[in-house]
Tab-separated table of C-alpha atoms in Angstrom:
chain	number	residue	atom	x	y	z
A	1	MET	CA	3.826	10.835	20.511
A	2	SER	CA	2.775	10.234	24.121
A	3	LEU	CA	3.787	7.217	26.176
A	4	GLN	CA	0.189	6.021	26.013
A	5	GLY	CA	0.312	6.334	22.230
A	6	HIS	CA	3.472	4.227	22.068
A	7	LYS	CA	1.824	1.574	24.229
A	8	LYS	CA	-1.147	1.404	21.875
A	9	ARG	CA	1.151	1.098	18.849
A	10	ILE	CA	3.094	-1.715	20.515
A	11	LEU	CA	-0.113	-3.502	21.535
A	12	VAL	CA	-1.440	-3.399	17.970
A	13	ALA	CA	1.906	-4.733	16.681
A	14	VAL	CA	1.984	-7.539	19.257
A	15	VAL	CA	-1.503	-8.655	18.211
A	16	ALA	CA	-1.112	-8.148	14.454
A	17	LEU	CA	2.373	-9.587	13.842
A	18	PRO	CA	1.650	-13.206	14.885
A	19	ILE	CA	-1.502	-13.187	12.748
A	20	LEU	CA	0.449	-11.814	9.800
A	21	VAL	CA	3.201	-14.413	10.190
A	22	LEU	CA	0.544	-17.127	10.361
A	23	PHE	CA	-0.997	-16.025	7.056
A	24	ILE	CA	2.329	-15.546	5.304
A	25	ILE	CA	4.273	-18.635	6.400
A	26	LYS	CA	2.114	-21.268	8.081
A	27	LEU	CA	-1.157	-21.252	6.178
A	28	PRO	CA	-1.597	-22.203	2.488
A	29	SER	CA	-0.903	-19.436	-0.008
A	30	TYR	CA	-4.583	-18.942	-0.855
A	31	CYS	CA	-5.149	-17.818	2.754
A	32	PHE	CA	-2.678	-15.002	2.151
A	33	LEU	CA	-4.592	-14.202	-1.045
A	34	GLY	CA	-7.753	-13.973	1.078
A	35	LEU	CA	-5.984	-11.646	3.503
A	36	LEU	CA	-4.896	-9.393	0.635
A	37	ALA	CA	-8.479	-9.394	-0.673
A	38	VAL	CA	-9.756	-8.198	2.716
A	39	VAL	CA	-7.056	-5.511	2.875
A	40	ASN	CA	-8.040	-4.443	-0.649
A	41	ILE	CA	-11.705	-4.138	0.326
A	42	ILE	CA	-10.988	-2.085	3.439
A	43	GLY	CA	-8.408	0.061	1.663
A	44	MET	CA	-10.783	0.847	-1.192
A	45	TRP	CA	-13.570	1.655	1.259
A	46	GLU	CA	-11.242	3.979	3.181
A	47	PHE	CA	-10.108	5.756	0.032
A	48	LEU	CA	-13.625	6.411	-1.254
A	49	LYS	CA	-14.922	7.319	2.203
A	50	MET	CA	-12.018	9.746	2.593
A	51	TYR	CA	-13.238	11.604	-0.494
A	52	ARG	CA	-16.838	11.591	0.778
A	53	THR	CA	-17.997	9.521	-2.171
A	54	SER	CA	-21.684	8.553	-2.149
A	55	SER	CA	-22.716	5.196	-0.684
A	56	PHE	CA	-23.642	3.906	-4.136
A	57	TRP	CA	-20.203	4.588	-5.602
A	58	ILE	CA	-18.473	3.218	-2.490
A	59	ALA	CA	-20.381	-0.064	-2.726
A	60	LEU	CA	-19.772	-0.323	-6.466
A	61	GLY	CA	-16.122	0.630	-6.056
A	62	VAL	CA	-15.468	-1.985	-3.389
A	63	ILE	CA	-17.087	-4.727	-5.499
A	64	ILE	CA	-15.208	-3.733	-8.664
A	65	SER	CA	-11.923	-3.432	-6.747
A	66	LEU	CA	-12.272	-6.994	-5.473
A	67	ILE	CA	-13.042	-8.279	-8.969
A	68	ILE	CA	-10.097	-6.347	-10.455
A	69	PHE	CA	-7.772	-7.613	-7.721
A	70	LEU	CA	-8.703	-11.275	-8.256
A	71	LEU	CA	-8.583	-10.994	-12.050
A	72	ASN	CA	-5.162	-9.369	-11.834
A	73	CYS	CA	-3.891	-12.124	-9.552
A	74	PHE	CA	-4.930	-14.964	-11.838
A	75	ASN	CA	-4.912	-13.455	-15.331
A	76	PHE	CA	-2.721	-10.395	-15.224
A	77	GLN	CA	-1.934	-10.612	-18.945
A	78	TYR	CA	-5.469	-9.348	-19.603
A	79	ALA	CA	-5.266	-6.420	-17.157
A	80	LEU	CA	-5.651	-3.825	-19.911
A	81	HIS	CA	-8.925	-5.478	-20.938
A	82	TYR	CA	-10.289	-5.349	-17.371
A	83	TYR	CA	-9.491	-1.672	-16.951
A	84	ALA	CA	-10.935	-0.737	-20.339
A	85	LEU	CA	-14.203	-2.524	-19.543
A	86	THR	CA	-14.261	-1.048	-16.040
A	87	PHE	CA	-13.923	2.486	-17.403
A	88	ILE	CA	-16.803	1.889	-19.825
A	89	VAL	CA	-19.022	0.430	-17.078
A	90	ILE	CA	-18.370	3.269	-14.617
A	91	THR	CA	-18.898	6.072	-17.135
A	92	VAL	CA	-22.063	4.493	-18.594
A	93	ILE	CA	-23.518	4.003	-15.105
A	94	ARG	CA	-22.866	7.670	-14.317
A	95	LEU	CA	-24.408	8.703	-17.632
A	96	LEU	CA	-27.613	6.745	-17.070
A	97	SER	CA	-28.000	7.166	-13.308
A	98	LYS	CA	-27.992	10.975	-13.314
A	99	LYS	CA	-29.037	13.149	-16.229
A	100	ASP	CA	-27.264	16.235	-14.917
A	101	PRO	CA	-23.683	16.121	-16.271
A	102	HIS	CA	-22.502	18.644	-13.670
A	103	SER	CA	-19.668	17.259	-11.470
A	104	ALA	CA	-19.635	13.942	-13.358
A	105	LEU	CA	-15.834	13.765	-13.383
A	106	GLN	CA	-15.658	14.841	-9.745
A	107	GLU	CA	-18.011	11.989	-8.771
A	108	ILE	CA	-16.275	9.154	-10.598
A	109	SER	CA	-12.622	10.209	-10.490
A	110	PRO	CA	-12.000	8.959	-6.894
A	111	LEU	CA	-13.358	5.583	-7.953
A	112	ILE	CA	-11.153	5.351	-11.043
A	113	ILE	CA	-8.025	6.560	-9.240
A	114	GLY	CA	-8.776	4.225	-6.342
A	115	LEU	CA	-8.954	1.246	-8.707
A	116	LEU	CA	-5.603	2.148	-10.247
A	117	TYR	CA	-4.107	2.717	-6.807
A	118	ILE	CA	-5.264	-0.055	-4.468
A	119	PRO	CA	-6.186	-3.360	-6.185
A	120	THR	CA	-3.570	-2.783	-8.877
A	121	LEU	CA	-0.635	-2.275	-6.523
A	122	ILE	CA	-1.773	-4.863	-3.961
A	123	SER	CA	-1.735	-7.490	-6.710
A	124	PHE	CA	2.059	-7.345	-6.847
A	125	GLN	CA	2.261	-8.731	-3.320
A	126	TRP	CA	0.499	-11.836	-4.565
A	127	PHE	CA	2.932	-12.096	-7.483
A	128	LEU	CA	5.787	-11.997	-4.954
A	129	ARG	CA	4.081	-14.639	-2.787
A	130	GLU	CA	3.886	-16.960	-5.774
A	131	HIS	CA	7.696	-16.953	-5.791
A	132	GLY	CA	7.815	-17.904	-2.102
A	133	TRP	CA	6.760	-16.561	1.278
A	134	GLN	CA	10.344	-15.398	1.828
A	135	TRP	CA	9.779	-12.498	-0.565
A	136	ILE	CA	6.803	-11.256	1.451
A	137	VAL	CA	8.664	-11.460	4.753
A	138	TYR	CA	11.584	-9.675	3.112
A	139	LEU	CA	9.312	-6.946	1.695
A	140	TYR	CA	7.449	-6.293	4.938
A	141	GLY	CA	10.621	-6.443	7.022
A	142	VAL	CA	12.531	-3.984	4.841
A	143	VAL	CA	9.621	-1.534	4.632
A	144	TRP	CA	9.051	-1.755	8.394
A	145	ALA	CA	12.745	-1.105	9.058
A	146	ALA	CA	12.793	1.829	6.627
A	147	ASP	CA	9.682	3.287	8.250
A	148	SER	CA	11.016	2.777	11.791
A	149	PHE	CA	14.400	4.323	11.022
A	150	ALA	CA	12.659	7.227	9.300
A	151	TYR	CA	10.393	7.814	12.293
A	152	TYR	CA	12.972	7.644	15.073
A	153	ILE	CA	15.832	9.370	13.238
A	154	GLY	CA	13.462	12.053	12.009
A	155	LYS	CA	12.042	12.509	15.497
A	156	GLY	CA	15.473	12.684	17.094
A	157	LEU	CA	17.509	14.586	14.513
A	158	GLY	CA	15.063	16.036	12.043
A	159	LYS	CA	14.930	19.803	11.679
A	160	ARG	CA	14.705	20.592	7.996
A	161	LYS	CA	11.268	19.699	6.623
A	162	LEU	CA	11.100	17.344	3.668
A	163	TYR	CA	7.757	18.358	2.124
A	164	PRO	CA	5.740	20.406	4.642
A	165	GLU	CA	2.915	21.193	2.192
A	166	VAL	CA	2.033	17.501	2.086
A	167	SER	CA	3.419	16.032	5.316
A	168	PRO	CA	4.458	18.627	7.918
A	169	LYS	CA	6.198	16.158	10.243
A	170	LYS	CA	8.493	14.480	7.716
A	171	THR	CA	12.096	15.670	7.618
A	172	TRP	CA	15.173	15.145	5.483
A	173	ALA	CA	16.792	13.308	8.394
A	174	GLY	CA	13.849	10.909	8.404
A	175	ALA	CA	14.223	10.384	4.654
A	176	TYR	CA	17.898	9.506	5.086
A	177	GLY	CA	16.865	7.180	7.909
A	178	SER	CA	14.509	5.396	5.542
A	179	LEU	CA	17.375	4.776	3.112
A	180	VAL	CA	19.672	3.503	5.864
A	181	GLY	CA	17.006	1.313	7.470
A	182	GLY	CA	15.948	-0.154	4.132
A	183	SER	CA	19.524	-0.982	3.132
A	184	LEU	CA	20.470	-2.593	6.475
A	185	ALA	CA	17.302	-4.662	6.689
A	186	SER	CA	17.660	-5.724	3.058
A	187	ILE	CA	21.210	-6.950	3.603
A	188	ILE	CA	20.307	-8.890	6.766
A	189	LEU	CA	16.949	-10.321	5.695
A	190	GLY	CA	18.033	-10.859	2.106
A	191	TYR	CA	21.071	-12.861	3.181
A	192	ILE	CA	18.899	-15.068	5.398
A	193	LEU	CA	15.853	-15.461	3.166
A	194	ILE	CA	16.701	-15.019	-0.513
A	195	ASN	CA	20.474	-15.479	-0.695
A	196	LYS	CA	21.400	-12.725	-3.155
A	197	THR	CA	24.678	-10.844	-3.416
A	198	PHE	CA	25.570	-8.132	-0.919
A	199	LEU	CA	25.598	-5.435	-3.591
A	200	SER	CA	22.225	-6.354	-5.091
A	201	LEU	CA	20.614	-6.508	-1.638
A	202	ALA	CA	22.073	-3.140	-0.649
A	203	ILE	CA	20.815	-1.522	-3.867
A	204	VAL	CA	17.339	-3.048	-3.631
A	205	GLY	CA	17.088	-2.056	0.046
A	206	LEU	CA	18.111	1.488	-0.817
A	207	LEU	CA	15.481	1.620	-3.550
A	208	ILE	CA	12.792	0.236	-1.238
A	209	GLY	CA	13.685	2.837	1.379
A	210	PHE	CA	13.535	5.495	-1.338
A	211	ILE	CA	10.220	4.460	-2.888
A	212	SER	CA	8.664	3.966	0.555
A	213	ILE	CA	9.078	7.695	1.158
A	214	PHE	CA	7.040	8.418	-1.965
A	215	GLY	CA	4.412	5.821	-1.102
A	216	ASP	CA	3.899	7.566	2.217
A	217	LEU	CA	3.899	11.040	0.677
A	218	VAL	CA	1.409	10.109	-2.044
A	219	GLU	CA	-1.099	8.871	0.522
A	220	SER	CA	-0.463	12.017	2.586
A	221	MET	CA	-1.165	14.051	-0.551
A	222	PHE	CA	-4.527	12.324	-0.947
A	223	LYS	CA	-5.358	12.821	2.740
A	224	ARG	CA	-4.480	16.523	2.676
A	225	ASP	CA	-6.545	16.938	-0.478
A	226	ALA	CA	-9.481	15.185	1.194
A	227	GLY	CA	-8.980	17.152	4.439
A	228	VAL	CA	-8.470	14.176	6.771
A	229	LYS	CA	-5.651	13.233	9.150
A	230	ASP	CA	-5.941	9.439	8.847
A	231	SER	CA	-7.608	7.209	6.275
A	232	SER	CA	-9.704	5.722	9.127
A	233	PHE	CA	-9.406	4.773	12.797
A	234	ILE	CA	-9.225	0.990	12.575
A	235	PHE	CA	-5.914	0.753	14.448
A	236	PRO	CA	-5.426	2.869	17.592
A	237	GLU	CA	-2.531	5.317	17.086
A	238	HIS	CA	-1.894	3.752	13.659
A	239	GLY	CA	-4.775	5.118	11.595
A	240	GLY	CA	-6.368	3.000	8.906
A	241	ILE	CA	-5.340	0.210	6.554
A	242	LEU	CA	-4.091	2.672	3.936
A	243	ASP	CA	-1.944	4.395	6.550
A	244	LYS	CA	-0.225	1.058	7.214
A	245	ILE	CA	0.212	-0.152	3.638
A	246	ASP	CA	0.912	3.073	1.727
A	247	ALA	CA	4.667	2.423	1.550
A	248	ILE	CA	4.201	-1.321	0.946
A	249	LEU	CA	1.985	-0.664	-2.083
A	250	PHE	CA	4.785	1.208	-3.823
A	251	ALA	CA	7.633	-0.923	-2.463
A	252	GLY	CA	5.965	-4.234	-3.338
A	253	THR	CA	5.524	-3.161	-6.942
A	254	LEU	CA	9.131	-2.024	-7.180
A	255	LEU	CA	10.421	-5.194	-5.506
A	256	TYR	CA	8.541	-7.395	-7.949
A	257	PHE	CA	10.305	-5.817	-10.912
A	258	GLY	CA	13.576	-5.794	-8.985
A	259	MET	CA	13.168	-9.497	-8.221
A	260	ARG	CA	12.720	-10.278	-11.892
A	261	PHE	CA	15.825	-8.252	-12.682
A	262	ILE	CA	18.154	-9.763	-10.053
């Protein structure tokens, strides 16, 4: 990455981090819920746009994703009901809106996968927030450290490609960096914020570093399939919302279950 690119990345971080801290720590929890709802909307729009979905399905998908997200946050025990009804609604709309059955699955599958992917996984960040803002700071800090270690160690030492068919720039050295960065950040932040044992923090950090790799690769898989480099161009040198939260979506879900366990 060029020096100018690094400057843009730093500028975005300098602007975004104080806003993020404000929403996580200083403002009431429902403000963070509102932030997650906005991220959900943009992420769903990016995902459907990436697959060149029609404007009708994009609009419907964004609306349904917001409804699913909010229902999950407040009544998660009925999640199966929401998804069953959503599937019926989407398939019936496709049936009645176009008589030609050709490409029916191709048209609606991005919408259905997007609903399972974005509002579903984002909801777990709200579940963590309900247990205290410390868990969100811990999550974001550990994922950021894992990502940073992966980037710089991979850039400096990486030679052997990790999965070139999906992400040509990722290396095994970067993957090991993700594990190291996740573990170190977990031990430091966990000791300060959530006061768990050294061993449990090291294990959870290792797992977050591990699952973050897959979160990144899964989004890369979708992007390669759709034939795009970034999910959008909202953030200079950063890509879109999905490019920034891909690892957090997977890691936040894993951390929630890990939190309940430890």
